[in-house]
JSON list of C-alpha atoms in Angstrom, two decimals:
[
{"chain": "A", "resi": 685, "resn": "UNK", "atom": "CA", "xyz": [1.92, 110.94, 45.83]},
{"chain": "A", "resi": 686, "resn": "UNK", "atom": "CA", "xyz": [3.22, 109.72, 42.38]},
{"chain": "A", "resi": 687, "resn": "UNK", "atom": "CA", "xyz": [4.36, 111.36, 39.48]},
{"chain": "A", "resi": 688, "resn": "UNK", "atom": "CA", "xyz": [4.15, 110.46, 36.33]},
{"chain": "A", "resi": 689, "resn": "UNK", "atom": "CA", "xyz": [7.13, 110.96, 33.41]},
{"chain": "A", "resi": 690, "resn": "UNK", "atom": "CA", "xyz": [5.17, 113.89, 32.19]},
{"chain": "A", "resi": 691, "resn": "UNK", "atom": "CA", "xyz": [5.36, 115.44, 36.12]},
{"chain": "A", "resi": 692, "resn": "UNK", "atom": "CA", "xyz": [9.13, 114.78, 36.57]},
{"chain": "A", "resi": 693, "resn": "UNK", "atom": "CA", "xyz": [9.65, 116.32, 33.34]},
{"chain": "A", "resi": 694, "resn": "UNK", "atom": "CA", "xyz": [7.57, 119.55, 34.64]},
{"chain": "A", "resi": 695, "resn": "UNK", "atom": "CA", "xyz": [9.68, 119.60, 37.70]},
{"chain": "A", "resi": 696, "resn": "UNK", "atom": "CA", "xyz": [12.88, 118.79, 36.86]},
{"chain": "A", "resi": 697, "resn": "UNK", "atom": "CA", "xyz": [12.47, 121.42, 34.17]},
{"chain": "A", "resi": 698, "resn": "UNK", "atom": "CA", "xyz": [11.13, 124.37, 36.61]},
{"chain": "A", "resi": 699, "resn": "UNK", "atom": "CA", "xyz": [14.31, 123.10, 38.66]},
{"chain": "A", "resi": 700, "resn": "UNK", "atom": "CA", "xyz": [16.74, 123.74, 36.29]},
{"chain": "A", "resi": 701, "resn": "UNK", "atom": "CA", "xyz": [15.01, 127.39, 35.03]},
{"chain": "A", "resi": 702, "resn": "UNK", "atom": "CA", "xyz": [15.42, 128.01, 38.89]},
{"chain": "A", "resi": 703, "resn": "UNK", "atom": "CA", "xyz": [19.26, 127.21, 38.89]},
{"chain": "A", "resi": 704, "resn": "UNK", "atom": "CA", "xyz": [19.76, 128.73, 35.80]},
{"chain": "A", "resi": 705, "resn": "UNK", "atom": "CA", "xyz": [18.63, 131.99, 36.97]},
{"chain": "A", "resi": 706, "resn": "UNK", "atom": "CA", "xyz": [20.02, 131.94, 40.22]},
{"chain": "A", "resi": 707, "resn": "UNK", "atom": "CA", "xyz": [23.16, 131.32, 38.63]},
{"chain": "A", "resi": 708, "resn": "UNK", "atom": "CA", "xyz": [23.04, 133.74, 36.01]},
{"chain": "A", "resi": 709, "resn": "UNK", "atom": "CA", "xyz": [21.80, 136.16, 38.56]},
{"chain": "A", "resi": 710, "resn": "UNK", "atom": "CA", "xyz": [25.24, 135.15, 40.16]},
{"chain": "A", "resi": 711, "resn": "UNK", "atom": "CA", "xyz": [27.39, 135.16, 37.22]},
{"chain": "A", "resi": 712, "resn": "UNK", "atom": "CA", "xyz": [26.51, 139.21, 36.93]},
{"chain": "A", "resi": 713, "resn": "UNK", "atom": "CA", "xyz": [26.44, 140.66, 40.40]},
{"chain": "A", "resi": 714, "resn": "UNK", "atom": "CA", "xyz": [29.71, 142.56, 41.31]},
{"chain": "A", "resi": 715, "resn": "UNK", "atom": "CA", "xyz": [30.81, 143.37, 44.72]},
{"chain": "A", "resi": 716, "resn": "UNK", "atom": "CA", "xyz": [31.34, 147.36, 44.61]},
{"chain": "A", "resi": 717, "resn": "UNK", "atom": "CA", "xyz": [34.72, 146.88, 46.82]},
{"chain": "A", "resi": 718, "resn": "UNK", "atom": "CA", "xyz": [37.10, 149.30, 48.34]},
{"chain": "A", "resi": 719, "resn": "UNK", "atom": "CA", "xyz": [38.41, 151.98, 45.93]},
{"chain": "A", "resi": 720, "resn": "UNK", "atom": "CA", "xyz": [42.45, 152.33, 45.76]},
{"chain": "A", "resi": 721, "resn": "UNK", "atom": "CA", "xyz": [43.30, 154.85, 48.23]},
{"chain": "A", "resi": 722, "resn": "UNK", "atom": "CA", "xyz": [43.89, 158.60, 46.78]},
{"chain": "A", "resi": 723, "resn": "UNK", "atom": "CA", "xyz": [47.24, 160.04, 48.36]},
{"chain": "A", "resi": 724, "resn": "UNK", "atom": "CA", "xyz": [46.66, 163.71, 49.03]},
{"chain": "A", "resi": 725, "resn": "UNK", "atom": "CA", "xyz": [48.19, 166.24, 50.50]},
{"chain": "A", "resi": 726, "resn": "UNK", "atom": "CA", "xyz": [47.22, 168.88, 53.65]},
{"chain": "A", "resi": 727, "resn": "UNK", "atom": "CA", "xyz": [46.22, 172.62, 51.88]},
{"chain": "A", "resi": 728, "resn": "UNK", "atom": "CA", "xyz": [45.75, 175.60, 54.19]},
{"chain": "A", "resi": 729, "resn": "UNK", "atom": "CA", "xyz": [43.38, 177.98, 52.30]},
{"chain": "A", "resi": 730, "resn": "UNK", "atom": "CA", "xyz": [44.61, 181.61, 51.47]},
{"chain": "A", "resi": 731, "resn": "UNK", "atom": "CA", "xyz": [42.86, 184.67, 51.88]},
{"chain": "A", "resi": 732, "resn": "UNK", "atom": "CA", "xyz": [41.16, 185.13, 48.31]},
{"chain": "A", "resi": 733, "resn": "UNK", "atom": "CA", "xyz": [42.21, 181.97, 47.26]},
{"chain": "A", "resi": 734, "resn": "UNK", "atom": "CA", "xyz": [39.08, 180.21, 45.91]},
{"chain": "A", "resi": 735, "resn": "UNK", "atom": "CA", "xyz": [37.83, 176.36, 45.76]},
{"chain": "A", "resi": 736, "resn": "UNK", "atom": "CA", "xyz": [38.03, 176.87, 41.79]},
{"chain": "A", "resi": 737, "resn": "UNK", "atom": "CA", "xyz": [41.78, 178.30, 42.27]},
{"chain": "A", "resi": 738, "resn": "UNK", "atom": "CA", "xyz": [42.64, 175.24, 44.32]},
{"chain": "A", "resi": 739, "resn": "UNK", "atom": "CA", "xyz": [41.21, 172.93, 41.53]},
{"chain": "A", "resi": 740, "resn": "UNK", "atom": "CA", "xyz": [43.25, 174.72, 38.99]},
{"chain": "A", "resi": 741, "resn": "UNK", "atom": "CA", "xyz": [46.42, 174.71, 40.61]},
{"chain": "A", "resi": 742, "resn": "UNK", "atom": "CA", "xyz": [46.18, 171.01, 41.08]},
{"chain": "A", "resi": 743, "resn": "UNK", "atom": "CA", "xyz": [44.12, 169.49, 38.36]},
{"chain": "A", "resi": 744, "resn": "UNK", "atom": "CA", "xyz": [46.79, 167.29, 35.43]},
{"chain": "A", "resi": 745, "resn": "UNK", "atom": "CA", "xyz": [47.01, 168.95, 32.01]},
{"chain": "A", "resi": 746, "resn": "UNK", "atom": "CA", "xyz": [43.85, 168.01, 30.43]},
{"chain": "A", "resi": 747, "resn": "UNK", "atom": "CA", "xyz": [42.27, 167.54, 33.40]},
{"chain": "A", "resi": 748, "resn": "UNK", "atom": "CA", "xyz": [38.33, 169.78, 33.54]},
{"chain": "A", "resi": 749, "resn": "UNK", "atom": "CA", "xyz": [38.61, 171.81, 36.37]},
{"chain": "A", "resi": 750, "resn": "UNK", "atom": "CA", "xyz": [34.70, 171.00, 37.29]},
{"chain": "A", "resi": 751, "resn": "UNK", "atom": "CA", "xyz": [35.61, 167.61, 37.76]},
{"chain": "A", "resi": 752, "resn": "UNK", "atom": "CA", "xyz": [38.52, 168.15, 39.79]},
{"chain": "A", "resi": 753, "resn": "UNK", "atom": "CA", "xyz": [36.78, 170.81, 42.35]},
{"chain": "A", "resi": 754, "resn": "UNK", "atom": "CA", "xyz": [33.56, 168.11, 42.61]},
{"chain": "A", "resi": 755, "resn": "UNK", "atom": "CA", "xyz": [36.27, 165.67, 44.12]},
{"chain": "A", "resi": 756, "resn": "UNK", "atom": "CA", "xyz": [37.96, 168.25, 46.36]},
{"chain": "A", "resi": 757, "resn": "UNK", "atom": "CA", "xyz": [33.93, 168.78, 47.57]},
{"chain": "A", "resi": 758, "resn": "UNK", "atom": "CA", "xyz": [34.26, 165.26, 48.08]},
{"chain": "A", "resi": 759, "resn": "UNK", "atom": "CA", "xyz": [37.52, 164.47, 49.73]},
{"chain": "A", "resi": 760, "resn": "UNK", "atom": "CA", "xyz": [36.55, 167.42, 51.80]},
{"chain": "A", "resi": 761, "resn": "UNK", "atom": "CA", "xyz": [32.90, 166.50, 52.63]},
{"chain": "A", "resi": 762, "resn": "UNK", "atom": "CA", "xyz": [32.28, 170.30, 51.48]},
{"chain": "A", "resi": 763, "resn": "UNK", "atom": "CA", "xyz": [28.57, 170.92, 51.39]},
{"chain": "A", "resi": 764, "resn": "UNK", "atom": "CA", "xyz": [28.91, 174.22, 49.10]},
{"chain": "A", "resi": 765, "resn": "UNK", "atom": "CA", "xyz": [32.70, 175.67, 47.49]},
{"chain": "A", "resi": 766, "resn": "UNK", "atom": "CA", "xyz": [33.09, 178.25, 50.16]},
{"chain": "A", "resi": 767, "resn": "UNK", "atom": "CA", "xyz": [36.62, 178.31, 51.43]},
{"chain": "A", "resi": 768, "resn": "UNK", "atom": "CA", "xyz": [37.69, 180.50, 54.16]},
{"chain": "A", "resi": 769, "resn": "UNK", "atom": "CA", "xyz": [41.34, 181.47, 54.69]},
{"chain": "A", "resi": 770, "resn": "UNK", "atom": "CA", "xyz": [43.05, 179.61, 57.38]},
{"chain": "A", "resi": 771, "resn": "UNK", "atom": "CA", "xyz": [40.86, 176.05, 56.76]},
{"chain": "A", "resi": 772, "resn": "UNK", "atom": "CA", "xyz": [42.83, 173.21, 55.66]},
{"chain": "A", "resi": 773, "resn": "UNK", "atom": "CA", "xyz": [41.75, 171.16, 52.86]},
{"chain": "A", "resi": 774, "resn": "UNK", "atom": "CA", "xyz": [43.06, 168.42, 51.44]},
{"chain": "A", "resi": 775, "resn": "UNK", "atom": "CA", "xyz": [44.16, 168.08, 47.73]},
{"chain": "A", "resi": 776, "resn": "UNK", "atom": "CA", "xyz": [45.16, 165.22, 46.11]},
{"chain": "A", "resi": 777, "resn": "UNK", "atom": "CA", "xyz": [48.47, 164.39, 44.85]},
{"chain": "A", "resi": 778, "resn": "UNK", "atom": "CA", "xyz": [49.73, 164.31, 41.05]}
]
């Protein structure tokens, strides 16, 4: 089979839209690595004392409290904020 200018031209050109996207395609993908490890500290639960309490009492001066007691849910694989006294949670540090 032969090609003629016109047909290398076609393929060369569908060749290089194929690298170009497969490149591009590489150019933007981003590994979603390791996060940096959260140092944290061991927290046995008071009676009364409250998954919202705990947040307070350890979230940095600025900090929303909401955000802080969705990462305690996290760090704690807590499927609801119920807390009961004697559990041990663990809060992080600073």
């Amino acid at each position: 089979m032969r090609l003629t200018a016109r047909g290398r031209a076609v393929v060369w050109g569908l060749a290089l839209a194929l690298a170009t996207g497969v490149g591009g395609a590489a150019v933007s993908a981003q590994a979603d690595g390791p996060r940096g490890a959260t140092e944290v500290q061991r927290v046995v639960v008071a009676p009364g004392q409250t998954l919202w309490g705990l947040a307070a009492e350890v979230a940095t001066p600025g900090e929303d409290v909401r955000d802080v007691v969705l990462r305690l849910m996290e760090l704690n694989e807590l499927p609801a904020g119920g807390l009961q006294a004697g559990q041990t949670v663990v809060v992080p540090v600073g």
